[in-house]
Short mmCIF file of C-alpha atoms and ligand atoms in Angstrom, two decimals:
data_model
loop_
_atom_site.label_atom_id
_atom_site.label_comp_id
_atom_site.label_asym_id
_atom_site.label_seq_id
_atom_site.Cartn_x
_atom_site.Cartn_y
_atom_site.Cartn_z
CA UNK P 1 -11.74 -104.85 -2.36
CA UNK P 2 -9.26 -108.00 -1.01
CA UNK P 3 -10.06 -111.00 -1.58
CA UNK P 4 -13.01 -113.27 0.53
CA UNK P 5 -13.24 -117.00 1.77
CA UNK P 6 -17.36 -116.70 1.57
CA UNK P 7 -17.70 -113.63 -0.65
CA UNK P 8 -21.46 -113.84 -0.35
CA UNK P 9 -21.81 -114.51 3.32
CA UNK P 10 -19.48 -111.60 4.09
CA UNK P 11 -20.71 -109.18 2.16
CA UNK P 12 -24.67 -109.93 2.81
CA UNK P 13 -27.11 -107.01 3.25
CA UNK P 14 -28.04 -105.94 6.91
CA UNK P 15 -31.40 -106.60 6.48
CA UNK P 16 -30.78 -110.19 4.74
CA UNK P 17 -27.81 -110.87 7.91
CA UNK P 18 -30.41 -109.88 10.63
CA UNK P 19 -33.38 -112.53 9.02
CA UNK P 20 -30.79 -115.04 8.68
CA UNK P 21 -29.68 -114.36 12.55
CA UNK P 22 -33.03 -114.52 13.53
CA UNK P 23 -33.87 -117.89 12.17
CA UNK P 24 -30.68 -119.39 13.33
CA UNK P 25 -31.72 -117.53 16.99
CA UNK P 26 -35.03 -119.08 17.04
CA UNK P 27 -33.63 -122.79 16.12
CA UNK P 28 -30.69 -122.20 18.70
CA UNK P 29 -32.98 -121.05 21.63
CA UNK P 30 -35.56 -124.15 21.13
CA UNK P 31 -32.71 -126.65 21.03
CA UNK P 32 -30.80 -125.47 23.93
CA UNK P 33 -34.25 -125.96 25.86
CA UNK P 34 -34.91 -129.60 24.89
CA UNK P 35 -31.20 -130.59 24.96
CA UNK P 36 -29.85 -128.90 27.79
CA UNK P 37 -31.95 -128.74 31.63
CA UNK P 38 -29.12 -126.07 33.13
CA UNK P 39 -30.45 -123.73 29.99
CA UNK P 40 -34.27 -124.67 30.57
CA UNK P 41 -34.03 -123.67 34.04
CA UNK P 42 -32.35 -120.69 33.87
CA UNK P 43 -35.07 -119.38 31.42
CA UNK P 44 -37.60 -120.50 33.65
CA UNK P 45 -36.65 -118.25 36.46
CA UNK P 46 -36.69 -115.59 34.04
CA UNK P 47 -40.27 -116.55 32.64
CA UNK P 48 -39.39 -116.85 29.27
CA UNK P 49 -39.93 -119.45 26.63
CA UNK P 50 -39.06 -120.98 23.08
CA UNK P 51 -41.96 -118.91 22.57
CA UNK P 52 -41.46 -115.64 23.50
CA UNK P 53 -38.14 -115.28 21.27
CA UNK P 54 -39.33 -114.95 17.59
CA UNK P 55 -36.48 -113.02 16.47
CA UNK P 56 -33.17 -111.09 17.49
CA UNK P 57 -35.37 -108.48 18.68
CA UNK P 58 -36.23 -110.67 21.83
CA UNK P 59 -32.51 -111.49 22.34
CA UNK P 60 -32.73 -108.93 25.37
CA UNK P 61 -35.23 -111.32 27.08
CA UNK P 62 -32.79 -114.24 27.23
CA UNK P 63 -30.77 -114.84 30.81
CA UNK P 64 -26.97 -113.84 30.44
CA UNK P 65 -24.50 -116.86 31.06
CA UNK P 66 -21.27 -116.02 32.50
CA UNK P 67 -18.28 -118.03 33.50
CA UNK P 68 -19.81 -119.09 36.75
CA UNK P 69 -22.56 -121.08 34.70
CA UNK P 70 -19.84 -122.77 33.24
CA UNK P 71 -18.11 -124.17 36.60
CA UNK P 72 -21.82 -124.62 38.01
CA UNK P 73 -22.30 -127.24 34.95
CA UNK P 74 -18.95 -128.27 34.75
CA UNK P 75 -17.75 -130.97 33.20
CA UNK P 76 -21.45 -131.79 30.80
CA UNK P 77 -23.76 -129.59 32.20
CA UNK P 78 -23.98 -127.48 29.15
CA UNK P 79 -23.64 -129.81 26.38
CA UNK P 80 -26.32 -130.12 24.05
CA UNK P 81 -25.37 -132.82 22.21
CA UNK P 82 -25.43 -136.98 22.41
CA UNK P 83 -21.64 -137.17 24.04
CA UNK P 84 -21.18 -139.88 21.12
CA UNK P 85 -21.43 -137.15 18.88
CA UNK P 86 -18.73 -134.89 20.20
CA UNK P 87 -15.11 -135.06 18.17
CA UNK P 88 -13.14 -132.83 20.55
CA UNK P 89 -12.79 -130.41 23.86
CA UNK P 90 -10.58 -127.92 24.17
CA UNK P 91 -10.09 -126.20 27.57
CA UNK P 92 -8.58 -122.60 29.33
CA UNK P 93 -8.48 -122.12 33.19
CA UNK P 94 -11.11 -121.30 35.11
CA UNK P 95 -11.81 -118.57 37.93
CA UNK P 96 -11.68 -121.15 40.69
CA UNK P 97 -9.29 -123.62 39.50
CA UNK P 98 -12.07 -125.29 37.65
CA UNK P 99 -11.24 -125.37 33.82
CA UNK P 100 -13.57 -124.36 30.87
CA UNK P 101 -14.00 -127.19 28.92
CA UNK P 102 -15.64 -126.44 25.26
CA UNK P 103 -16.85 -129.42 23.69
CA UNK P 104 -17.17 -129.71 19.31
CA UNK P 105 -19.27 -131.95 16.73
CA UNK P 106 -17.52 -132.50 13.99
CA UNK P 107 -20.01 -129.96 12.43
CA UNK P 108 -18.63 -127.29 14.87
CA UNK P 109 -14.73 -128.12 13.55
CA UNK P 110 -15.92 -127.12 10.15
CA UNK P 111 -17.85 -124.51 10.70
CA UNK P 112 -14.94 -122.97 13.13
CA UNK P 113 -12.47 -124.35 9.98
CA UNK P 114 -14.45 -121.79 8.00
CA UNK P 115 -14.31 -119.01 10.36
CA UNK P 116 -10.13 -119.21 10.34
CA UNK P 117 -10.07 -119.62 6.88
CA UNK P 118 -12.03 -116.40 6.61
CA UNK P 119 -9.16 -114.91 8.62
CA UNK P 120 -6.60 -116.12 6.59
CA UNK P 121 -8.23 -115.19 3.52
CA UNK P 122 -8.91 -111.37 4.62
CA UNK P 123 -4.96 -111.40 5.59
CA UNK P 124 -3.94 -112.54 1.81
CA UNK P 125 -3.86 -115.67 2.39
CA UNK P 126 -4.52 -118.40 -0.44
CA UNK P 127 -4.07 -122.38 -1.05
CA UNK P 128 -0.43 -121.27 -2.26
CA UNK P 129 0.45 -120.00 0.90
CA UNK P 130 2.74 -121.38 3.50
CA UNK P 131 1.45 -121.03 6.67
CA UNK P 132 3.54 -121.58 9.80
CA UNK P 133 1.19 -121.76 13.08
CA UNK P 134 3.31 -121.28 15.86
CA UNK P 135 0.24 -120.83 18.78
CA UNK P 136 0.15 -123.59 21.24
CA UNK P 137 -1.58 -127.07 20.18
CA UNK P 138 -3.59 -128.86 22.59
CA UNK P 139 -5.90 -127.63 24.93
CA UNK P 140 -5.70 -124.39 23.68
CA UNK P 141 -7.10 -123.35 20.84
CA UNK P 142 -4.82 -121.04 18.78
CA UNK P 143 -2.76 -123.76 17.41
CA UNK P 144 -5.26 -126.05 16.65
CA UNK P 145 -8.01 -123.36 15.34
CA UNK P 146 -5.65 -121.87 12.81
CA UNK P 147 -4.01 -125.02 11.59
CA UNK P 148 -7.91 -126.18 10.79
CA UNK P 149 -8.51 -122.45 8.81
CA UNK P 150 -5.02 -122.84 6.78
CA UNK P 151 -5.82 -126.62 5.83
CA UNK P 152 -8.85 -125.79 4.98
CA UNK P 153 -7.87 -122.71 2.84
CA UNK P 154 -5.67 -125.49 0.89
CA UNK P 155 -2.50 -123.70 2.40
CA UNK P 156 0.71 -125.89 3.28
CA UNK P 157 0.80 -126.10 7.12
CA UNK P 158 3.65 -126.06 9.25
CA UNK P 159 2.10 -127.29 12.74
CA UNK P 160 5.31 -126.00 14.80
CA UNK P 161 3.22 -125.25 17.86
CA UNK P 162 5.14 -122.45 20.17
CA UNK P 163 8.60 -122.66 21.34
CA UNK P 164 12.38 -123.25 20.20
CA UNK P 165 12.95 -119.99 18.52
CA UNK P 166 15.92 -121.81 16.78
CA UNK P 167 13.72 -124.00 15.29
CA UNK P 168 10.94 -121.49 13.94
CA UNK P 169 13.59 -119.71 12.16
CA UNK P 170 14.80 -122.58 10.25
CA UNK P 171 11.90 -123.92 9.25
CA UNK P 172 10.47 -120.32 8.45
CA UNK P 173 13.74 -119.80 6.01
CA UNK P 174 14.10 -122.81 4.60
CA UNK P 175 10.30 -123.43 4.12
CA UNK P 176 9.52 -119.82 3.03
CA UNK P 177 6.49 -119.69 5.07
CA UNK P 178 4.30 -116.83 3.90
CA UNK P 179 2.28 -116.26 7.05
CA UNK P 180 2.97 -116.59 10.77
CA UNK P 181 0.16 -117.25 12.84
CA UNK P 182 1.24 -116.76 17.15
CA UNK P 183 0.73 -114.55 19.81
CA UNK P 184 2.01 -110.84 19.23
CA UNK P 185 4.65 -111.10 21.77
CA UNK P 186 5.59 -114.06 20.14
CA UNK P 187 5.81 -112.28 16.89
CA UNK P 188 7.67 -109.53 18.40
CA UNK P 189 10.39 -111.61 20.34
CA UNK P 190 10.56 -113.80 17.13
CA UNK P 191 11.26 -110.74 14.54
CA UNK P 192 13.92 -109.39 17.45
CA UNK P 193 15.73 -112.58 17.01
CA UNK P 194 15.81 -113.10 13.10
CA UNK P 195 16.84 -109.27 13.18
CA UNK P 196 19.59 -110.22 16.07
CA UNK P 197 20.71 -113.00 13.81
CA UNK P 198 20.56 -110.98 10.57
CA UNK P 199 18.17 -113.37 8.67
CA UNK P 200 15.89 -110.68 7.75
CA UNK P 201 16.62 -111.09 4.32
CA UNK P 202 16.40 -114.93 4.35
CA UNK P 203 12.65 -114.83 5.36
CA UNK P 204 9.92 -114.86 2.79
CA UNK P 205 7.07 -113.88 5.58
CA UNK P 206 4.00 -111.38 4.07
CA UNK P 207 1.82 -111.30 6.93
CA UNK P 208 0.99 -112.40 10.29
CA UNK P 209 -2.13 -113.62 12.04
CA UNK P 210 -1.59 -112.36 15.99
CA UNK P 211 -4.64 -112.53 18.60
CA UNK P 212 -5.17 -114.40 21.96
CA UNK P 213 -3.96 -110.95 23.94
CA UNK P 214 -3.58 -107.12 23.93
CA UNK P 215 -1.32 -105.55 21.90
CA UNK P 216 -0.53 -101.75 20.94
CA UNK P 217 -0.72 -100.26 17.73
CA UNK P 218 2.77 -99.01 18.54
CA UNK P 219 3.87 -103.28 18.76
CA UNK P 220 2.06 -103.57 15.56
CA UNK P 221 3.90 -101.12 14.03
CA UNK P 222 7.44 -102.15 15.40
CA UNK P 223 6.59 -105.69 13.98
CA UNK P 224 5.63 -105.46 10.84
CA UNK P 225 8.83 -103.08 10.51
CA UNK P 226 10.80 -105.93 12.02
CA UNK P 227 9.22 -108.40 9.53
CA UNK P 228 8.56 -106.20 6.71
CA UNK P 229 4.88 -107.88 6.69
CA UNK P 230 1.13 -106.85 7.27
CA UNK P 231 -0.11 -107.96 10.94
CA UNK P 232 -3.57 -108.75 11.32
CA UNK P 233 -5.24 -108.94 14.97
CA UNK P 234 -7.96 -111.91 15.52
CA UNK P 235 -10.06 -112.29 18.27
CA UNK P 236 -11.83 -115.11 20.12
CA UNK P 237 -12.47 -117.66 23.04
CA UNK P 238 -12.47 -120.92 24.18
CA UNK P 239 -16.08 -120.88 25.10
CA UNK P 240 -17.35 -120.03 21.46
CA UNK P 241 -14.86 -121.95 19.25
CA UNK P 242 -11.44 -120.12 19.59
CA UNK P 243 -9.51 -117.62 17.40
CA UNK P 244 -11.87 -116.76 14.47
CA UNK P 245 -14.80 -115.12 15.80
CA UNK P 246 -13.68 -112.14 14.74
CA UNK P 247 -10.48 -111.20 12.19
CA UNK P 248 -9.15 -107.96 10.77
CA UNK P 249 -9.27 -107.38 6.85
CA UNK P 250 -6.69 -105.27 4.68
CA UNK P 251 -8.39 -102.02 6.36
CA UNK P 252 -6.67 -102.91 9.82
CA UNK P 253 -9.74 -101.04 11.46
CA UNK P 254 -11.41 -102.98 13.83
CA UNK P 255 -12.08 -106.68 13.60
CA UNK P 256 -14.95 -108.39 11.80
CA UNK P 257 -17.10 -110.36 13.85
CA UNK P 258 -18.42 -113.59 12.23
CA UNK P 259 -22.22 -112.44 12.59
CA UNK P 260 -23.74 -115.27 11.04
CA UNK P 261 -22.31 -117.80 13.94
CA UNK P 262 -22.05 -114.87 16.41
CA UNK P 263 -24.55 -112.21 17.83
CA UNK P 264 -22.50 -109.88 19.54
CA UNK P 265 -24.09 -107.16 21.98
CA UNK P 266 -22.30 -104.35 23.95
CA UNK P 267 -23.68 -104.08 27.58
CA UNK P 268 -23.50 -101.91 30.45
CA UNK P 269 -21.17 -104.02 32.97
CA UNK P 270 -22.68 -103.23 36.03
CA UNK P 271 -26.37 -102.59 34.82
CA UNK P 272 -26.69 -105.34 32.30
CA UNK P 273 -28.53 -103.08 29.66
CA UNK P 274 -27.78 -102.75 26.53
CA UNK P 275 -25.96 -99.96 24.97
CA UNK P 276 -25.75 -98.37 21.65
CA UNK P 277 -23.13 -99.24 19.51
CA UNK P 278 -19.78 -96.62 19.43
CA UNK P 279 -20.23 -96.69 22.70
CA UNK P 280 -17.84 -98.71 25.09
CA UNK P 281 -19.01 -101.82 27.43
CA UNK P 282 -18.71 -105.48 27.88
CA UNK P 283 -18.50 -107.49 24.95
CA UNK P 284 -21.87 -110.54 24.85
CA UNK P 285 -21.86 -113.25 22.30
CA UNK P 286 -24.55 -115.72 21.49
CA UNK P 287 -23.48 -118.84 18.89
CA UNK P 288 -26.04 -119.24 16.80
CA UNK P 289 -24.67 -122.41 14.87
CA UNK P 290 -22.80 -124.48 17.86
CA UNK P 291 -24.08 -127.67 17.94
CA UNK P 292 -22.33 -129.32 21.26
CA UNK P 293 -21.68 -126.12 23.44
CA UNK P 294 -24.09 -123.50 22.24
CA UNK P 295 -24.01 -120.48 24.68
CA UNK P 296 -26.72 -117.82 24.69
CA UNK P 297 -25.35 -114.51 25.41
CA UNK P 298 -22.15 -115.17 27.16
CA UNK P 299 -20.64 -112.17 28.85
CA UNK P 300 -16.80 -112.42 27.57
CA UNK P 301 -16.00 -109.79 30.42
CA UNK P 302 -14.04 -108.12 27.48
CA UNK P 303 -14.70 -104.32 27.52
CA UNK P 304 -15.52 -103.47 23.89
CA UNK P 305 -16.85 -100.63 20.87
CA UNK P 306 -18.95 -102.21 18.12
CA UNK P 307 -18.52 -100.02 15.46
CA UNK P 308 -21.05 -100.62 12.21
CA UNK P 309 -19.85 -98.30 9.09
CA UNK P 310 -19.54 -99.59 6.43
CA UNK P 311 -15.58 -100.89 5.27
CA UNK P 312 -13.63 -100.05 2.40
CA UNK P 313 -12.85 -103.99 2.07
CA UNK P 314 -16.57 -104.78 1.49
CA UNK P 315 -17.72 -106.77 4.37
CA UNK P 316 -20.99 -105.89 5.95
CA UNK P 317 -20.29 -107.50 9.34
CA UNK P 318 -19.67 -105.36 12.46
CA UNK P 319 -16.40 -104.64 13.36
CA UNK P 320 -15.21 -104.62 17.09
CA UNK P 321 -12.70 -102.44 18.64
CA UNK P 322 -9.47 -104.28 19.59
CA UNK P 323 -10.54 -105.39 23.31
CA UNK P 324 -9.91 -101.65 25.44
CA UNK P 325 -9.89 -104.04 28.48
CA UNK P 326 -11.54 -106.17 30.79
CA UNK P 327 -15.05 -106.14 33.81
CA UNK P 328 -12.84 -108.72 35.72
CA UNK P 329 -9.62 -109.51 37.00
CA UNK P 330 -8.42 -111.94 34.52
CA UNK P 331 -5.04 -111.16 33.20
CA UNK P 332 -3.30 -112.56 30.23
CA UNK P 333 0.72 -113.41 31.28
CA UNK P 334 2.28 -114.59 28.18
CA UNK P 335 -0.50 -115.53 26.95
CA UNK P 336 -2.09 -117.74 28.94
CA UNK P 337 -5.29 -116.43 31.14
CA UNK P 338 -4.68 -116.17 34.90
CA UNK P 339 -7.33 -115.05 37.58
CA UNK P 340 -5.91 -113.63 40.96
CA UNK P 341 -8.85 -116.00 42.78
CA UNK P 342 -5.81 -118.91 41.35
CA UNK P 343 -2.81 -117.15 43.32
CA UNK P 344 -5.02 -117.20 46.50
CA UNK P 345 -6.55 -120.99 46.24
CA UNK P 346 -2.75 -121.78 45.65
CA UNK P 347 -1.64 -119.93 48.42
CA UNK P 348 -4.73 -121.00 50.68
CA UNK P 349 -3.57 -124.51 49.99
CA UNK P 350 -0.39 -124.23 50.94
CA UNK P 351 -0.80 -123.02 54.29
CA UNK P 352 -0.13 -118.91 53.48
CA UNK P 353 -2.13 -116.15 54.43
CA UNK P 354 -3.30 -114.96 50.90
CA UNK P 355 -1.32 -111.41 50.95
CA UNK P 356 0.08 -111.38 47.78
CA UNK P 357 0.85 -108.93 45.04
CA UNK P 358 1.36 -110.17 41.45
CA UNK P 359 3.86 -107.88 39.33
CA UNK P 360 3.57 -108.23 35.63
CA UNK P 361 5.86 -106.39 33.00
CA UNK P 362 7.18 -106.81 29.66
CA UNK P 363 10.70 -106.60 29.41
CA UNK P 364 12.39 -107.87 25.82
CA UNK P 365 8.90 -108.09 24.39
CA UNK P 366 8.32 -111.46 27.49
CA UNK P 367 5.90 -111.43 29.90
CA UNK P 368 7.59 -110.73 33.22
CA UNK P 369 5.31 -112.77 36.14
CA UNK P 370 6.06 -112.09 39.99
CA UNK P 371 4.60 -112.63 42.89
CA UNK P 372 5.13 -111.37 46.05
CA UNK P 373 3.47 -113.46 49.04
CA UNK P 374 3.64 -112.36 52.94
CA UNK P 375 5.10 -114.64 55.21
CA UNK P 376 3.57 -115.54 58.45
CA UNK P 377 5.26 -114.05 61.46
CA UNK P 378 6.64 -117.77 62.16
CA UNK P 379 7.61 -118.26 59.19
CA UNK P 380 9.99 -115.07 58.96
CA UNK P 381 12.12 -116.17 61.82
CA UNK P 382 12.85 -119.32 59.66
CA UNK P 383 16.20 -120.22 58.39
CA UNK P 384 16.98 -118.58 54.55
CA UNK P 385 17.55 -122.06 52.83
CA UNK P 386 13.51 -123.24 54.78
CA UNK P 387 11.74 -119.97 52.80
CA UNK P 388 13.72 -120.39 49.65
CA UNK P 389 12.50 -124.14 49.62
CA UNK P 390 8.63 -122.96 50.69
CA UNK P 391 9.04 -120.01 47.47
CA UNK P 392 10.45 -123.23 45.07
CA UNK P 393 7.10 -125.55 46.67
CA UNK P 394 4.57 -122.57 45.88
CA UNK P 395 5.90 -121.85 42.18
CA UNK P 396 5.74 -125.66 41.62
CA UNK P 397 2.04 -125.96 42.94
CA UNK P 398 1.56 -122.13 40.82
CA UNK P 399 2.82 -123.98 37.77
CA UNK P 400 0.67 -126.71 38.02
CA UNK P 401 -2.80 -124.51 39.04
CA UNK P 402 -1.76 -122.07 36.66
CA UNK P 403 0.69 -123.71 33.04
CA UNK P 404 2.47 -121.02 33.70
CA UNK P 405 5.94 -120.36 35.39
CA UNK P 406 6.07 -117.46 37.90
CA UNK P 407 8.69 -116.48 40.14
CA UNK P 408 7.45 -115.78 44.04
CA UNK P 409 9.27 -113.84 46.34
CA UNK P 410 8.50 -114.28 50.20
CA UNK P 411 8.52 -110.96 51.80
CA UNK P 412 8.87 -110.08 55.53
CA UNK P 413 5.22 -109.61 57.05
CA UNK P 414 3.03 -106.47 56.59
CA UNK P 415 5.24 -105.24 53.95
CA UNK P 416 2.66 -105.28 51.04
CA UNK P 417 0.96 -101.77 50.50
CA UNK P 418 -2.19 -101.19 51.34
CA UNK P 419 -4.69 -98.68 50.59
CA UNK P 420 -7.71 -98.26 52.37
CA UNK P 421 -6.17 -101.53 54.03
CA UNK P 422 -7.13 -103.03 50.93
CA UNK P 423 -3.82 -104.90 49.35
CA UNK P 424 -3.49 -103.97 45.86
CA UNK P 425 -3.34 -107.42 44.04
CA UNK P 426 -2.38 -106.74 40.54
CA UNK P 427 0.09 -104.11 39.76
CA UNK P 428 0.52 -104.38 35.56
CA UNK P 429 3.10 -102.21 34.26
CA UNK P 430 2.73 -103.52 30.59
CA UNK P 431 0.21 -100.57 29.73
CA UNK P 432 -1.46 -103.22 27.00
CA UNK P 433 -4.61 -100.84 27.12
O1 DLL A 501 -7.21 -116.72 23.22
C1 DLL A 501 -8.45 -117.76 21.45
C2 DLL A 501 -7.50 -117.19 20.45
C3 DLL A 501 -6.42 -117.94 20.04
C4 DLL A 501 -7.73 -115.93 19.91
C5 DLL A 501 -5.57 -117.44 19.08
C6 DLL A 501 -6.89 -115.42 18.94
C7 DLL A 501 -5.81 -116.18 18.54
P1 DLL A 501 -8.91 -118.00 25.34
O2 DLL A 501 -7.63 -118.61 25.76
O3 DLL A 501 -10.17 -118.61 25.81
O4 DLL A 501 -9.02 -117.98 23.77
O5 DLL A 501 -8.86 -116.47 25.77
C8 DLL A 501 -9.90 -115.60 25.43
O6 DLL A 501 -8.33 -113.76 25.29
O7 DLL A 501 -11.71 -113.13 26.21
C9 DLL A 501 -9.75 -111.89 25.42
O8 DLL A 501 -9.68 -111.37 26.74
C10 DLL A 501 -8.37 -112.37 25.01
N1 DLL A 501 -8.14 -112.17 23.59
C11 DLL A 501 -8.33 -113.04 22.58
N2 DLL A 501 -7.98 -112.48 21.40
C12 DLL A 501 -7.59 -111.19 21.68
C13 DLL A 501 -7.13 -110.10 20.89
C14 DLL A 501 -8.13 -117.42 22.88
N3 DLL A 501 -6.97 -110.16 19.59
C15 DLL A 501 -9.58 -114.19 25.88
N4 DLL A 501 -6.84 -108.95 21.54
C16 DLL A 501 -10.57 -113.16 25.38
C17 DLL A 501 -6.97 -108.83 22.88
C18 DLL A 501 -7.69 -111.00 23.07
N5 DLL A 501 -7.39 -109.84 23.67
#
């Protein structure tokens, strides 16, 4: 048995986990009805009340939300909270442009706080660790989500955010940091350049923390060779706190999902009904102890296996399957989330018809991000130095839709292949799944 952040929470008894869910279900539903009219109506036109949920076993009567509630009640729509009340937002893009913005009490930082420190905690970590979060700060929430986990844990935190490789190493050798918390192909293009370097033996790392995209057992297993440590996936989104929701113990079989914030339910994609666990679908959360942006089963579009044995490490939640793929288009390019609908607002903007392919690899362990875009018959008769200026215009105004760089190519009309005369948008060669 490793070692727990709340031993007794994480190891409860099914039957006391389900009560306690239940209560927490019942309280959730009746405040999201007087706090929040977007909910209220949406149960309405499915004829259901506070009343008729008395326990999980009416979950299945609640409305799904999906991220098209979210831009319908964009910016506040959704918050059930006095604004006064709320400490922070963090944000990811949206399908149409329009971002997700997640608001948090201060109650909803510590109870988030706890779920990270859980993490940390199930990966070896304690308060005499050195913990160097390297995710993004800001609007996203790996930086900031971890940092909150580590401080909490009572670990020394190194907020380096992502970026300057030089930099990381240093402070990672001189520091000693103990645990790396980033994205995996972060992790992967950082252990390639200590081993480049030949600093192996100058770092003190034993584990890393690596979620926010797909990764391979096969990466896993060529970083922690790299490293010499234990890596540890974690799973989570913007729209129910961030990384933390769910976090892989010393078994490395499947993450745990917090079930006392988090109800998680597999469904059928295209039929909406439930299915049994061991059996994949898409991946539907309800927070049961959000205070400001409490969402009732929220289809993460994630395509999922709940698996409920029982663990050799001693935790009774339900583990889920490392994320087998997704029910939509999103992609995640270096790991940031990009929707095609994006590319083609972008490209709508700017005057292009939107034929476009978008060509991601990995190459070096980086996201590789192309895109080709059609020109216009017009356009292709222009001068060379005229398209090359349009290609630099659309990866500026790509930049700025998406916070990430790609590079466009424009290619001579009718060139992109079709089948059926459909255009195949994505092509991913990265094989994450
Ligand atoms: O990626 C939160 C996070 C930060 C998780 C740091 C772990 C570590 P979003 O930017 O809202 O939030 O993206 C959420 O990322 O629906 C999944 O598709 C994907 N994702 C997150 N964790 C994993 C993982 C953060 N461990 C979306 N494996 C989710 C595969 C993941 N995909």
């Amino acid at each position: 048995m490793g070692k727990f952040y709340d031993e007794e929470m994480e190891t409860l008894p099914a039957d006391k986990l389900r009560a306690l869910q239940s209560e927490r279900l019942v309280k959730q539903v009746k405040r999201v009805w007087d706090n929040v009219p977007y909910y209220r109506k949406k149960m309405e036109a499915k004829g259901v009340t506070p009343d008729d949920i008395k326990g999980i076993e009416d979950l299945h009567k609640l409305p799904f939300m999906t991220k098209d509630d979210l831009r319908d009640a964009y910016p506040y729509g959704l918050l059930a909270c006095d604004r006064k009340d709320v400490v922070r937002i963090h944000s990811t893009s949206g399908t149409t442009g329009k971002r997700v913005v997640a608001f948090y009490t201060q109650n909803d930082i510590d109870l988030w706080d706890n779920c990270c420190a859980r993490a940390l905690t199930a990966a070896g970590a304690d308060e005499g660790d050195i913990v160097q979060v390297s995710y993004g700060y800001g609007l996203f929430t790996g930086g900031m989500g971890l940092h909150g986990g580590s401080t909490k844990l009572g670990c020394m935190t190194v907020p380096i955010s992502s970026g300057n490789t030089e930099r990381q190493i240093q402070f990672m050798t001189d520091l000693e940091a103990s645990i790396l918390c980033c994205t995996p192909s972060y992790a992967a293009y950082l252990a390639e350049s200590i081993n480049e370097q030949g600093m192996r033996d100058k770092i003190k790392l034993k584990a890393g923390i690596f979620g926010a995209e797909a990764w391979t057992e096969e990466m896993r297993a060529d970083i922690e060779k790299k490293l010499g440590i234990k890596a540890y996936d974690i799973y989570g989104l913007t729209e129910l706190s961030g990384p933390g929701v769910a976090y892989e113990c010393e078994a490395q079989k499947g993450m745990h999902i917090n079930e006392d914030h988090f109800i998680a339910e597999i469904i059928n994609p295209k039929t909406q009904e439930v299915i049994p666990d061991n059996e994949k679908g898409e991946l539907v959360f309800t927070s049961l102890t959000k205070e400001a942006f409490p969402l009732l089963r929220y289809r993460t579009k994630d395509l999922c296996v709940l698996n409920r044995e029982k663990c050799s490490c001693g935790r009774t939640f339900v583990r889920m399957h490392k994320p087998m793929g997704r029910s939509d288009d999103m992609l995640i390019i270096r790991g940031v989330n990009v929707f095609p609908s994006q590319i083609e607002t972008v490209l709508l903007k700017e005057g292009m018809p939107p034929n476009y392919q978008i060509i991601v690899d990995r190459v070096n362990n980086t996201d590789t991000f192309d895109i080709n875009v059609e020109m216009t018959e017009d356009m292709f008769s222009d001068r060379m130095s005229k398209i090359s200026e349009k290609e630099g215009h659309l990866m500026a105004a790509l930049k700025t839709m998406l916070g990430i760089q790609a590079k466009v190519h424009l290619v001579a009309p009718k060139t992109i292949e079709r089948s059926e005369g459909k255009a195949v948008r994505v092509i991913d060669k990265r094989k994450l799944y």
